[in-house]
Amino acid sequence: MMNAQLPETGHPLADTVARFVWLLPLLPLLGFVINGALALGAVAKIGPDDPSAGHDHHDAHDHGSGHDDHGHGHGHGHGHGDHHPVRHEYAGIVSLVGPGVLLATFGLAVAMFLAMRGVNMEEPFVLQLFRWMPVGDLKINAAFQLDQLSMVMVLIITGIGSLIHIFSVGYMQDDPGYPRYFAYLNLFVFFMLLLVLGANYPLMFVGWEGVGLCSYLLIGFWFSEEANANAGKKAFIVNRIGDFGFLVAMFMLFANVGTLDYANMAEAAQKLPMGGAVITAICLFFFLGCTGKSAQIPLYVWLPDAMAGPTPVSALIHAATMVTAGVYLIARSSILFSMAPVASLTVALVGGLTALFAATIGLKQWDIKKVLAYSTVSQLGYMFVGVGVGAYTAGVFHLMTHAFFKALLFLGSGSVIFAMHRAYHATHNHDDAQDMRNMGGLKKFMPVTWGLMWIATLAIAGIPPFAGFFSKDEILGTVFARANAGPLSTATLLGVPGHVVLLTVYVIGLASALLTAIYMTRMMMYTFHGPNRTGEAERSHLAEAPWIMTGPLVVLGLLSAFGGWLNLPELLPIGPIGTLEHWLEPVVGVATARMAGSGEHVAVDTEWVLIGVAVAIAVIGMSVAFARLKPAALVQKSASPASEGFAKVLEHKYYVDEFYDDAIVQPVKGISTTVLWKGVDAGIIDGLFVNGSAAFTRALGWMGAQLQTGQVGTYAWVLVIGVLALLGAFTSGR
Amino acid sequence: MNSFLDSIGYNNWILPVLLLLPLAGALVVAALGMAAGKGADRKTPELRRLVLGIFTLEAVLSLGMWWSVNVGSADWQAGFAVPWIPAWGIRFAVGVDGISMTLILLTTLIMPLAVLGGWTSIREKVHSYYALLMVLTTGMLGVFMALDLMLFFVMWELMLVPMYLIIGVWGGQRRLYASLKFFLYTMTGSMLMLVGIIYLGTQAADIAGHPSFAYDQILHNAQLSPAAQLWLFGAFALAFAVKVPMFPFHTWLPDAHVEAPTAGSVILAAIMLKMGTFGFLRYALPLFPSAAMNPTVRALILTLAVVGIVYGALVALVQPDFKKLVAYSSVSHLGFVMLGIFALTPQSVQGALMVNLSHGVSTGALFLMIGMVYERRHTRLIADYGGIAKVMPVFATLLTVVCLSSIGVPGTNGFIGEFLVLIGAFRSQPVYAVIAATAVIFAAAYLLWALQRIIYNPLTKPENERLQDLNWREIGLLIPLIAAIIWMGVYPAPVLEKTSAAANRLITHVHQAGNMAGAGMMGEEIK
């Protein structure tokens, strides 16, 4: 990797720190290697030379000695039960290496960002490393592309990633798998950086599946509980359905366009007719990939289960970074999607429906992480609405602000769970530390977390001037504008005119915003307000988490509050206007213009109305929640009655998991067992043909054996008859 | 490196030496066994060191081919030929190109690991066991090297007997059924091929005046009518299809794998399963191109390949026995190879070769690892395990890596081959390619599910609590395989370059010859 060829000379970044772009993924990879070696080194006990004779040795095996004991359920990482938590023997060096490599990577990324700001850069900076798959006219290189879009993503990944790594030092401190945790987390960042820095689709796919792998490993981190292992496996397999789409899209792209590099995609794609079947299919297959990785209908089902992993993992992977990869993919492929209006409309519609659908489920969840999980699915839907309607900057902007406030919400919930768990641990209570019915009134015990989480809640609800307001408003505003003009409004999706689709998406977006405000307020009220329901004995143990955890929350709080300034609309000139939009212009500008058509802006009056409606909806949602919900009426989880009617349907997430299981999983298993294996393999092929022909041969052999009676007399007669018959045949023939 | 190899005349003697060394080793081992008489098995420690030494020497010697073989050349490399049975025109002729060279290296590198894999588990008739392994090696290498069809057939059959005995003598409970099934299945398949080879040899006599089985002669001079080509293709294809194994000729494989001892399974999967697809590449396609390009024939084979891919994966999903699961996954993987070969584009053919190599590495490693836990627990049933990552963390980590490569996760060798096969096949056979691509979902399902039930979940069975983690021998023998998994996934370009010239020659030849014979190629471009 070191002997990288220099890129085309003359690129303004060629002589800057950017030529070390390969170091960005390499540093976390190094962290993975070190932490992984420590993890394995701590638990490995090399077996005896002759394993089959190994039963004499089992006395030497001190079973259950703490550090190889991964079995901690309850969705958190702290030792519980009978033994007192012990810090891992390598905890010191791991705490240094794990977050250390991330901070170094972030520092390097900032240096590159400053270098990029210093030059005038129209072309992306591509660094060729080595030939990866050179076969015939398929020439895939290992190459990194640093441009404005990948730079933004790198900053988000390493910046938020650093905060979450630091938080994890506190959150995971007593976990016996401490080095393994940081190894996986470092590996995740490596793959995530590969995903956004790769200069072609196959390389993005390496990162794409690599982050999925780390997600799998981290969801099932406490693998001794079957539910966790199941959740990890489900995430991987459901994602693979999406990956199938990604693969087919690449095959079609190569067969029809002849390249998989981003660099000459814009030019090469012009071979394809605008809005034709091929480009539409390519984009739809890519989007199938997005529905897997970014948890959209119909493949969203893995994300809520993914909450089985440690909470910082949920913050980093299942909220801030990995799940937004689909949004990045579409922004990266904006040239292609802007050529396929039907595909773009599909993206927007699916995104909108997902936003609404997930928000309704979020209304009735009791597990604090499940609320946030469905909220994430819903917010990802918003991002897809954005990139679907060609508001690529707005989609990326919402990706960014969401990374701020959702990471804050998840880490905050992590602090809450941490506190709850400590309290339960102190009193040897085994109740559910994540159920909001067991919380309540935590404001008094955790005032900092309470305040910061309210900032994030206002941000996600869309209350100005918090970050989420600006990004969400920009998305909804663009949907409205695209319904009035541009290629999307004139296209049709399954016979429905584009402007009707888009207006529907707009209304759905507003409805989802209303629900978002309601479920978030509900979560805050049940967790922090009203009377405390944790229990008398436990109450005295509830306390704020240590500063190594609260510190990162404060930073995220600031970002959630002021993140909107990164891309202010012209209407609100309270700072620099459209910074992010100008920044991303070289990457998504052409596609955005194409999608906008003639209708770049709606009238200023209309725009004010749209903003007014959006803010009003958010305020109404929060007020409704405040007025209607009665935290005082809640009782502990164990004493709560089961819900009924539609509430029950929501609590069971519309029974979609059950439906998938009945309609797909069980039939596949059943058919494979009874029809294919027992039927075709054992029955027809083996039973009928293979063993059947053997039986047939045996039968022939038996008949032959019957003829061989061993009586010479019989043989003689047969011989004579045979000779006579032959003679007769020959003579009569002549 | 090259000048050193030239100075010792490496290319002149390497192929015969590689063939004779194991054969000589087999004689020595057999003689030692007879000399030691009844108490021979007590000599096991010395013997296995000797055997490992011979296989290691073989591997080291073969490595020079990586540099010495000029893969760009259109001529056979390291060629060696002497008359064998002159009256019938049979010669002992060997030589390699880029394709066979990579498979020979796979063989010589896997063999020492297979020996190490059965290091402590083979306790009876040890001398015979190792002698058979060595004869088997000669047979396998001979198949890849042969440039005379009769020599090829002899080597082809030479593989059969040792493997039959290895399964039948050192195998599991149903070893007799499995070994007989293996023998009869492959034997039946090969008989027609022998008829075909004899036909080709006598046909050459009509042209040259004397019978000849020389590969090049038949390739360039044989005048076969399209009808004759179809019959001959059928005869060869049946033999190869059984060996691949292609659906529906695959049912010998699960039984053979389950009953074979560890080394037998490893060799069967890693090397012998390459024979069928190699046969298609070296014989069935180039010798009978108009038959291979016949639209009906091609559609039939592509269909069976894709059925095998999906069918193998689905049946693997529900296997309770881990060895059987891996056996069915081989049916699926080898389906990819067949799809790649018959899609006949540069990417798909080279992808097929890559799948062959990575299947050899990954599935070889899987069988080695199954053998390791089998030695400890004496069961292959997935349900008997669970949660053993707690007591065997090194095993669990390595098994995860190997499973991921078999699933085809990018960054491992498994991805490169499958990706190239599919992206190449999509160009000429898009429908087949898309159906085959669904296997990425099923592969994740069957392997991750098995992995979960073996190493994850609660550790509930008391027998598993005492399991010992891997020892240094086991870790050491897996490290080269893990290294190959990563290397071929991250930097496969050197391997791909070894096979590209031979693959392109084959594609051009089959397309041209197939077209000349008027079998109706659809005018696919060669890119």
PDB file of N, CA and C in Angstrom, chain A residues 40 45 47-52 54 57 130-132 135 137 209 213 223-224 226 229-230 233 236-237 240 244 251-252 672-673 676-677 681 685-686 690-691, chain B residues 120 123 181 185 248 250-251 311 314 318-319 328 347 350 376 397 407 410 422 426-427 434 440 445 448-449 452 456-458 468-471 489-492 497:
ATOM      1  N   LEU A  40      -7.415 -11.585  21.528  1.00  0.00           N
ATOM      2  CA  LEU A  40      -7.207 -13.016  21.352  1.00  0.00           C
ATOM      3  C   LEU A  40      -6.136 -13.520  22.314  1.00  0.00           C
ATOM      4  N   LYS A  45      -6.022 -20.104  25.111  1.00  0.00           N
ATOM      5  CA  LYS A  45      -5.268 -21.114  25.869  1.00  0.00           C
ATOM      6  C   LYS A  45      -4.958 -22.202  24.880  1.00  0.00           C
ATOM      7  N   GLY A  47      -4.215 -25.444  23.044  1.00  0.00           N
ATOM      8  CA  GLY A  47      -4.598 -26.797  23.427  1.00  0.00           C
ATOM      9  C   GLY A  47      -3.417 -27.755  23.442  1.00  0.00           C
ATOM     10  N   PRO A  48      -3.636 -28.986  23.913  1.00  0.00           N
ATOM     11  CA  PRO A  48      -2.559 -29.987  23.967  1.00  0.00           C
ATOM     12  C   PRO A  48      -2.217 -30.513  22.579  1.00  0.00           C
ATOM     13  N   ASP A  49      -1.029 -31.114  22.449  1.00  0.00           N
ATOM     14  CA  ASP A  49      -0.570 -31.552  21.137  1.00  0.00           C
ATOM     15  C   ASP A  49      -1.498 -32.558  20.492  1.00  0.00           C
ATOM     16  N   ASP A  50      -1.996 -33.466  21.285  1.00  0.00           N
ATOM     17  CA  ASP A  50      -2.896 -34.470  20.733  1.00  0.00           C
ATOM     18  C   ASP A  50      -4.302 -34.203  21.247  1.00  0.00           C
ATOM     19  N   PRO A  51      -5.124 -33.549  20.432  1.00  0.00           N
ATOM     20  CA  PRO A  51      -6.438 -33.122  20.938  1.00  0.00           C
ATOM     21  C   PRO A  51      -7.334 -34.294  21.290  1.00  0.00           C
ATOM     22  N   SER A  52      -7.206 -35.420  20.616  1.00  0.00           N
ATOM     23  CA  SER A  52      -8.137 -36.513  20.906  1.00  0.00           C
ATOM     24  C   SER A  52      -7.808 -37.163  22.239  1.00  0.00           C
ATOM     25  N   GLY A  54      -7.042 -35.283  24.719  1.00  0.00           N
ATOM     26  CA  GLY A  54      -7.039 -34.092  25.558  1.00  0.00           C
ATOM     27  C   GLY A  54      -7.843 -34.182  26.826  1.00  0.00           C
ATOM     28  N   HIS A  57      -6.506 -33.506  30.371  1.00  0.00           N
ATOM     29  CA  HIS A  57      -5.984 -32.200  30.752  1.00  0.00           C
ATOM     30  C   HIS A  57      -7.024 -31.270  31.343  1.00  0.00           C
ATOM     31  N   PHE A 130      -3.077   0.257  -6.206  1.00  0.00           N
ATOM     32  CA  PHE A 130      -2.576  -0.922  -6.938  1.00  0.00           C
ATOM     33  C   PHE A 130      -3.715  -1.513  -7.757  1.00  0.00           C
ATOM     34  N   ARG A 131      -3.326  -2.393  -8.713  1.00  0.00           N
ATOM     35  CA  ARG A 131      -4.344  -3.056  -9.533  1.00  0.00           C
ATOM     36  C   ARG A 131      -5.018  -4.109  -8.680  1.00  0.00           C
ATOM     37  N   TRP A 132      -6.346  -4.108  -8.691  1.00  0.00           N
ATOM     38  CA  TRP A 132      -7.064  -5.031  -7.830  1.00  0.00           C
ATOM     39  C   TRP A 132      -7.628  -6.191  -8.658  1.00  0.00           C
ATOM     40  N   VAL A 135      -8.988  -7.713 -15.366  1.00  0.00           N
ATOM     41  CA  VAL A 135      -9.343  -8.840 -16.221  1.00  0.00           C
ATOM     42  C   VAL A 135      -9.944  -8.312 -17.518  1.00  0.00           C
ATOM     43  N   ASP A 137     -11.155  -6.128 -20.278  1.00  0.00           N
ATOM     44  CA  ASP A 137     -11.449  -4.694 -20.278  1.00  0.00           C
ATOM     45  C   ASP A 137     -12.013  -4.226 -18.941  1.00  0.00           C
ATOM     46  N   GLU A 209     -19.981  -4.091   2.489  1.00  0.00           N
ATOM     47  CA  GLU A 209     -20.148  -5.386   3.153  1.00  0.00           C
ATOM     48  C   GLU A 209     -19.296  -5.462   4.410  1.00  0.00           C
ATOM     49  N   LEU A 213     -20.390  -6.527   8.080  1.00  0.00           N
ATOM     50  CA  LEU A 213     -19.738  -7.573   8.875  1.00  0.00           C
ATOM     51  C   LEU A 213     -19.485  -7.095  10.304  1.00  0.00           C
ATOM     52  N   PHE A 223     -22.570 -12.736  22.489  1.00  0.00           N
ATOM     53  CA  PHE A 223     -23.125 -13.788  21.643  1.00  0.00           C
ATOM     54  C   PHE A 223     -23.662 -14.972  22.433  1.00  0.00           C
ATOM     55  N   SER A 224     -23.422 -15.003  23.749  1.00  0.00           N
ATOM     56  CA  SER A 224     -23.908 -16.153  24.502  1.00  0.00           C
ATOM     57  C   SER A 224     -25.413 -16.100  24.720  1.00  0.00           C
ATOM     58  N   GLU A 226     -28.850 -16.122  22.853  1.00  0.00           N
ATOM     59  CA  GLU A 226     -29.271 -16.492  21.512  1.00  0.00           C
ATOM     60  C   GLU A 226     -29.924 -15.322  20.778  1.00  0.00           C
ATOM     61  N   ALA A 229     -27.260 -13.203  19.121  1.00  0.00           N
ATOM     62  CA  ALA A 229     -26.681 -13.881  17.964  1.00  0.00           C
ATOM     63  C   ALA A 229     -27.672 -13.890  16.807  1.00  0.00           C
ATOM     64  N   ASN A 230     -28.951 -14.114  17.126  1.00  0.00           N
ATOM     65  CA  ASN A 230     -29.986 -14.080  16.089  1.00  0.00           C
ATOM     66  C   ASN A 230     -30.057 -12.724  15.418  1.00  0.00           C
ATOM     67  N   LYS A 233     -27.160 -12.151  13.012  1.00  0.00           N
ATOM     68  CA  LYS A 233     -27.320 -12.948  11.796  1.00  0.00           C
ATOM     69  C   LYS A 233     -28.412 -12.371  10.904  1.00  0.00           C
ATOM     70  N   PHE A 236     -27.161  -9.399   8.990  1.00  0.00           N
ATOM     71  CA  PHE A 236     -26.275  -9.731   7.874  1.00  0.00           C
ATOM     72  C   PHE A 236     -27.076 -10.266   6.691  1.00  0.00           C
ATOM     73  N   ILE A 237     -28.002 -11.172   6.971  1.00  0.00           N
ATOM     74  CA  ILE A 237     -28.711 -11.821   5.866  1.00  0.00           C
ATOM     75  C   ILE A 237     -29.649 -10.840   5.165  1.00  0.00           C
ATOM     76  N   ARG A 240     -27.746  -8.744   3.007  1.00  0.00           N
ATOM     77  CA  ARG A 240     -27.292  -9.441   1.803  1.00  0.00           C
ATOM     78  C   ARG A 240     -28.343  -9.394   0.692  1.00  0.00           C
ATOM     79  N   PHE A 244     -27.390  -8.029  -2.946  1.00  0.00           N
ATOM     80  CA  PHE A 244     -27.711  -8.648  -4.233  1.00  0.00           C
ATOM     81  C   PHE A 244     -28.083  -7.557  -5.243  1.00  0.00           C
ATOM     82  N   PHE A 251     -23.271  -5.062 -12.200  1.00  0.00           N
ATOM     83  CA  PHE A 251     -23.169  -5.861 -13.426  1.00  0.00           C
ATOM     84  C   PHE A 251     -23.776  -5.099 -14.599  1.00  0.00           C
ATOM     85  N   MET A 252     -24.954  -4.521 -14.367  1.00  0.00           N
ATOM     86  CA  MET A 252     -25.629  -3.795 -15.449  1.00  0.00           C
ATOM     87  C   MET A 252     -24.821  -2.580 -15.866  1.00  0.00           C
ATOM     88  N   SER A 672     -36.783 -26.676   1.369  1.00  0.00           N
ATOM     89  CA  SER A 672     -35.430 -27.208   1.239  1.00  0.00           C
ATOM     90  C   SER A 672     -35.321 -28.579   1.887  1.00  0.00           C
ATOM     91  N   THR A 673     -35.970 -28.729   3.033  1.00  0.00           N
ATOM     92  CA  THR A 673     -35.868 -30.014   3.727  1.00  0.00           C
ATOM     93  C   THR A 673     -36.685 -31.093   3.041  1.00  0.00           C
ATOM     94  N   LEU A 676     -36.499 -30.566  -1.571  1.00  0.00           N
ATOM     95  CA  LEU A 676     -35.201 -30.660  -2.233  1.00  0.00           C
ATOM     96  C   LEU A 676     -34.343 -31.784  -1.650  1.00  0.00           C
ATOM     97  N   TRP A 677     -34.139 -31.722  -0.316  1.00  0.00           N
ATOM     98  CA  TRP A 677     -33.199 -32.687   0.270  1.00  0.00           C
ATOM     99  C   TRP A 677     -33.797 -34.085   0.335  1.00  0.00           C
ATOM    100  N   ASP A 681     -33.076 -35.085  -3.640  1.00  0.00           N
ATOM    101  CA  ASP A 681     -31.757 -35.668  -3.434  1.00  0.00           C
ATOM    102  C   ASP A 681     -31.845 -37.122  -2.991  1.00  0.00           C
ATOM    103  N   ILE A 685     -33.048 -38.740  -6.923  1.00  0.00           N
ATOM    104  CA  ILE A 685     -31.729 -39.014  -7.504  1.00  0.00           C
ATOM    105  C   ILE A 685     -31.116 -40.266  -6.896  1.00  0.00           C
ATOM    106  N   ASP A 686     -31.038 -40.285  -5.568  1.00  0.00           N
ATOM    107  CA  ASP A 686     -30.397 -41.424  -4.933  1.00  0.00           C
ATOM    108  C   ASP A 686     -31.303 -42.651  -4.937  1.00  0.00           C
ATOM    109  N   VAL A 690     -29.756 -43.767  -8.519  1.00  0.00           N
ATOM    110  CA  VAL A 690     -28.480 -44.361  -8.104  1.00  0.00           C
ATOM    111  C   VAL A 690     -28.681 -45.719  -7.480  1.00  0.00           C
ATOM    112  N   ASN A 691     -29.402 -45.750  -6.372  1.00  0.00           N
ATOM    113  CA  ASN A 691     -29.621 -47.031  -5.718  1.00  0.00           C
ATOM    114  C   ASN A 691     -30.567 -47.886  -6.536  1.00  0.00           C
TER     115      ASN A 691
ATOM    116  N   THR B 120      -2.830 -36.661  14.127  1.00  0.00           N
ATOM    117  CA  THR B 120      -3.047 -37.530  15.293  1.00  0.00           C
ATOM    118  C   THR B 120      -4.277 -38.405  15.140  1.00  0.00           C
ATOM    119  N   ARG B 123      -4.572 -43.654  13.204  1.00  0.00           N
ATOM    120  CA  ARG B 123      -3.833 -44.465  14.162  1.00  0.00           C
ATOM    121  C   ARG B 123      -3.650 -45.906  13.704  1.00  0.00           C
ATOM    122  N   LYS B 181     -20.142 -46.055  -3.545  1.00  0.00           N
ATOM    123  CA  LYS B 181     -20.932 -45.100  -4.318  1.00  0.00           C
ATOM    124  C   LYS B 181     -19.994 -44.165  -5.082  1.00  0.00           C
ATOM    125  N   TYR B 185     -19.943 -44.392  -9.139  1.00  0.00           N
ATOM    126  CA  TYR B 185     -20.402 -43.150  -9.773  1.00  0.00           C
ATOM    127  C   TYR B 185     -19.340 -42.645 -10.752  1.00  0.00           C
ATOM    128  N   PRO B 248     -27.566 -33.102 -11.737  1.00  0.00           N
ATOM    129  CA  PRO B 248     -27.995 -33.986 -10.649  1.00  0.00           C
ATOM    130  C   PRO B 248     -27.035 -35.157 -10.400  1.00  0.00           C
ATOM    131  N   HIS B 250     -24.562 -35.211  -8.254  1.00  0.00           N
ATOM    132  CA  HIS B 250     -23.748 -34.774  -7.120  1.00  0.00           C
ATOM    133  C   HIS B 250     -23.908 -35.653  -5.892  1.00  0.00           C
ATOM    134  N   THR B 251     -24.825 -36.626  -5.919  1.00  0.00           N
ATOM    135  CA  THR B 251     -25.192 -37.230  -4.628  1.00  0.00           C
ATOM    136  C   THR B 251     -24.098 -38.119  -4.045  1.00  0.00           C
ATOM    137  N   TYR B 311     -29.747 -24.736  -5.723  1.00  0.00           N
ATOM    138  CA  TYR B 311     -30.149 -25.988  -5.078  1.00  0.00           C
ATOM    139  C   TYR B 311     -29.156 -26.373  -3.985  1.00  0.00           C
ATOM    140  N   LEU B 314     -29.613 -24.146  -0.986  1.00  0.00           N
ATOM    141  CA  LEU B 314     -30.842 -24.390  -0.211  1.00  0.00           C
ATOM    142  C   LEU B 314     -30.744 -25.683   0.574  1.00  0.00           C
ATOM    143  N   VAL B 318     -30.335 -26.686   5.335  1.00  0.00           N
ATOM    144  CA  VAL B 318     -31.091 -27.512   6.289  1.00  0.00           C
ATOM    145  C   VAL B 318     -30.334 -28.765   6.711  1.00  0.00           C
ATOM    146  N   GLN B 319     -29.027 -28.807   6.461  1.00  0.00           N
ATOM    147  CA  GLN B 319     -28.272 -29.995   6.858  1.00  0.00           C
ATOM    148  C   GLN B 319     -27.956 -29.960   8.351  1.00  0.00           C
ATOM    149  N   TYR B 328     -22.654 -29.760   0.406  1.00  0.00           N
ATOM    150  CA  TYR B 328     -23.649 -29.134  -0.476  1.00  0.00           C
ATOM    151  C   TYR B 328     -23.231 -27.728  -0.877  1.00  0.00           C
ATOM    152  N   GLN B 347     -13.858 -12.320 -18.121  1.00  0.00           N
ATOM    153  CA  GLN B 347     -14.076 -12.178 -16.682  1.00  0.00           C
ATOM    154  C   GLN B 347     -14.657 -13.452 -16.091  1.00  0.00           C
ATOM    155  N   GLN B 350     -11.952 -16.383 -16.073  1.00  0.00           N
ATOM    156  CA  GLN B 350     -10.935 -16.170 -15.041  1.00  0.00           C
ATOM    157  C   GLN B 350     -11.546 -16.180 -13.648  1.00  0.00           C
ATOM    158  N   ARG B 376     -12.063 -33.767  18.874  1.00  0.00           N
ATOM    159  CA  ARG B 376     -12.310 -33.488  20.293  1.00  0.00           C
ATOM    160  C   ARG B 376     -13.645 -34.028  20.766  1.00  0.00           C
ATOM    161  N   THR B 397     -12.468 -17.718  16.171  1.00  0.00           N
ATOM    162  CA  THR B 397     -12.027 -16.600  15.337  1.00  0.00           C
ATOM    163  C   THR B 397     -11.656 -17.083  13.940  1.00  0.00           C
ATOM    164  N   ILE B 407     -18.488 -17.476   2.300  1.00  0.00           N
ATOM    165  CA  ILE B 407     -19.667 -16.666   1.981  1.00  0.00           C
ATOM    166  C   ILE B 407     -19.363 -15.704   0.844  1.00  0.00           C
ATOM    167  N   PRO B 410     -16.373  -9.462   0.578  1.00  0.00           N
ATOM    168  CA  PRO B 410     -15.275  -8.762  -0.089  1.00  0.00           C
ATOM    169  C   PRO B 410     -14.106  -8.539   0.860  1.00  0.00           C
ATOM    170  N   LEU B 422     -19.784 -13.570 -12.046  1.00  0.00           N
ATOM    171  CA  LEU B 422     -21.108 -12.986 -12.257  1.00  0.00           C
ATOM    172  C   LEU B 422     -21.048 -11.788 -13.205  1.00  0.00           C
ATOM    173  N   PHE B 426     -22.839 -11.972 -16.729  1.00  0.00           N
ATOM    174  CA  PHE B 426     -23.953 -11.056 -16.999  1.00  0.00           C
ATOM    175  C   PHE B 426     -23.890 -10.522 -18.428  1.00  0.00           C
ATOM    176  N   ARG B 427     -22.669 -10.397 -18.951  1.00  0.00           N
ATOM    177  CA  ARG B 427     -22.535  -9.850 -20.307  1.00  0.00           C
ATOM    178  C   ARG B 427     -23.107 -10.781 -21.355  1.00  0.00           C
ATOM    179  N   VAL B 434     -28.132 -13.345 -12.987  1.00  0.00           N
ATOM    180  CA  VAL B 434     -28.939 -12.749 -11.914  1.00  0.00           C
ATOM    181  C   VAL B 434     -29.479 -13.829 -10.979  1.00  0.00           C
ATOM    182  N   VAL B 440     -25.675 -15.251  -3.120  1.00  0.00           N
ATOM    183  CA  VAL B 440     -24.989 -14.469  -2.078  1.00  0.00           C
ATOM    184  C   VAL B 440     -25.864 -14.389  -0.827  1.00  0.00           C
ATOM    185  N   ALA B 445     -26.888 -17.133   4.586  1.00  0.00           N
ATOM    186  CA  ALA B 445     -27.864 -17.764   5.476  1.00  0.00           C
ATOM    187  C   ALA B 445     -27.337 -19.090   6.006  1.00  0.00           C
ATOM    188  N   LEU B 448     -23.815 -18.593   8.162  1.00  0.00           N
ATOM    189  CA  LEU B 448     -23.920 -17.839   9.408  1.00  0.00           C
ATOM    190  C   LEU B 448     -24.820 -18.550  10.416  1.00  0.00           C
ATOM    191  N   TRP B 449     -25.822 -19.220   9.893  1.00  0.00           N
ATOM    192  CA  TRP B 449     -26.707 -19.957  10.797  1.00  0.00           C
ATOM    193  C   TRP B 449     -25.931 -21.093  11.456  1.00  0.00           C
ATOM    194  N   GLN B 452     -23.447 -19.677  13.942  1.00  0.00           N
ATOM    195  CA  GLN B 452     -24.098 -19.284  15.187  1.00  0.00           C
ATOM    196  C   GLN B 452     -24.348 -20.496  16.076  1.00  0.00           C
ATOM    197  N   TYR B 456     -21.558 -19.602  18.631  1.00  0.00           N
ATOM    198  CA  TYR B 456     -22.301 -18.642  19.446  1.00  0.00           C
ATOM    199  C   TYR B 456     -23.405 -19.358  20.231  1.00  0.00           C
ATOM    200  N   ASN B 457     -24.356 -18.577  20.708  1.00  0.00           N
ATOM    201  CA  ASN B 457     -25.457 -19.082  21.536  1.00  0.00           C
ATOM    202  C   ASN B 457     -24.909 -19.526  22.899  1.00  0.00           C
ATOM    203  N   PRO B 458     -25.807 -19.825  23.848  1.00  0.00           N
ATOM    204  CA  PRO B 458     -25.319 -20.238  25.169  1.00  0.00           C
ATOM    205  C   PRO B 458     -24.606 -21.582  25.095  1.00  0.00           C
ATOM    206  N   GLN B 468     -10.858 -28.217  24.448  1.00  0.00           N
ATOM    207  CA  GLN B 468      -9.575 -27.515  24.449  1.00  0.00           C
ATOM    208  C   GLN B 468      -9.470 -26.702  23.169  1.00  0.00           C
ATOM    209  N   ASP B 469      -8.877 -25.554  23.275  1.00  0.00           N
ATOM    210  CA  ASP B 469      -8.682 -24.736  22.081  1.00  0.00           C
ATOM    211  C   ASP B 469      -7.621 -25.384  21.186  1.00  0.00           C
ATOM    212  N   LEU B 470      -7.428 -24.794  20.016  1.00  0.00           N
ATOM    213  CA  LEU B 470      -6.479 -25.351  19.049  1.00  0.00           C
ATOM    214  C   LEU B 470      -5.068 -25.377  19.629  1.00  0.00           C
ATOM    215  N   ASN B 471      -4.283 -26.360  19.196  1.00  0.00           N
ATOM    216  CA  ASN B 471      -2.883 -26.390  19.584  1.00  0.00           C
ATOM    217  C   ASN B 471      -2.030 -25.737  18.493  1.00  0.00           C
ATOM    218  N   GLY B 489      -7.854 -12.139  -1.677  1.00  0.00           N
ATOM    219  CA  GLY B 489      -8.975 -11.205  -1.656  1.00  0.00           C
ATOM    220  C   GLY B 489      -8.529  -9.774  -1.844  1.00  0.00           C
ATOM    221  N   VAL B 490      -7.371  -9.442  -1.281  1.00  0.00           N
ATOM    222  CA  VAL B 490      -6.917  -8.054  -1.320  1.00  0.00           C
ATOM    223  C   VAL B 490      -6.086  -7.775  -2.572  1.00  0.00           C
ATOM    224  N   TYR B 491      -5.245  -8.730  -2.932  1.00  0.00           N
ATOM    225  CA  TYR B 491      -4.355  -8.478  -4.063  1.00  0.00           C
ATOM    226  C   TYR B 491      -4.324  -9.677  -5.008  1.00  0.00           C
ATOM    227  N   PRO B 492      -5.451  -9.936  -5.667  1.00  0.00           N
ATOM    228  CA  PRO B 492      -5.517 -11.113  -6.533  1.00  0.00           C
ATOM    229  C   PRO B 492      -4.859 -10.909  -7.894  1.00  0.00           C
ATOM    230  N   GLU B 497      -3.201 -12.586 -13.333  1.00  0.00           N
ATOM    231  CA  GLU B 497      -2.298 -12.448 -14.478  1.00  0.00           C
ATOM    232  C   GLU B 497      -1.722 -13.789 -14.911  1.00  0.00           C
TER     233      GLU B 497
END
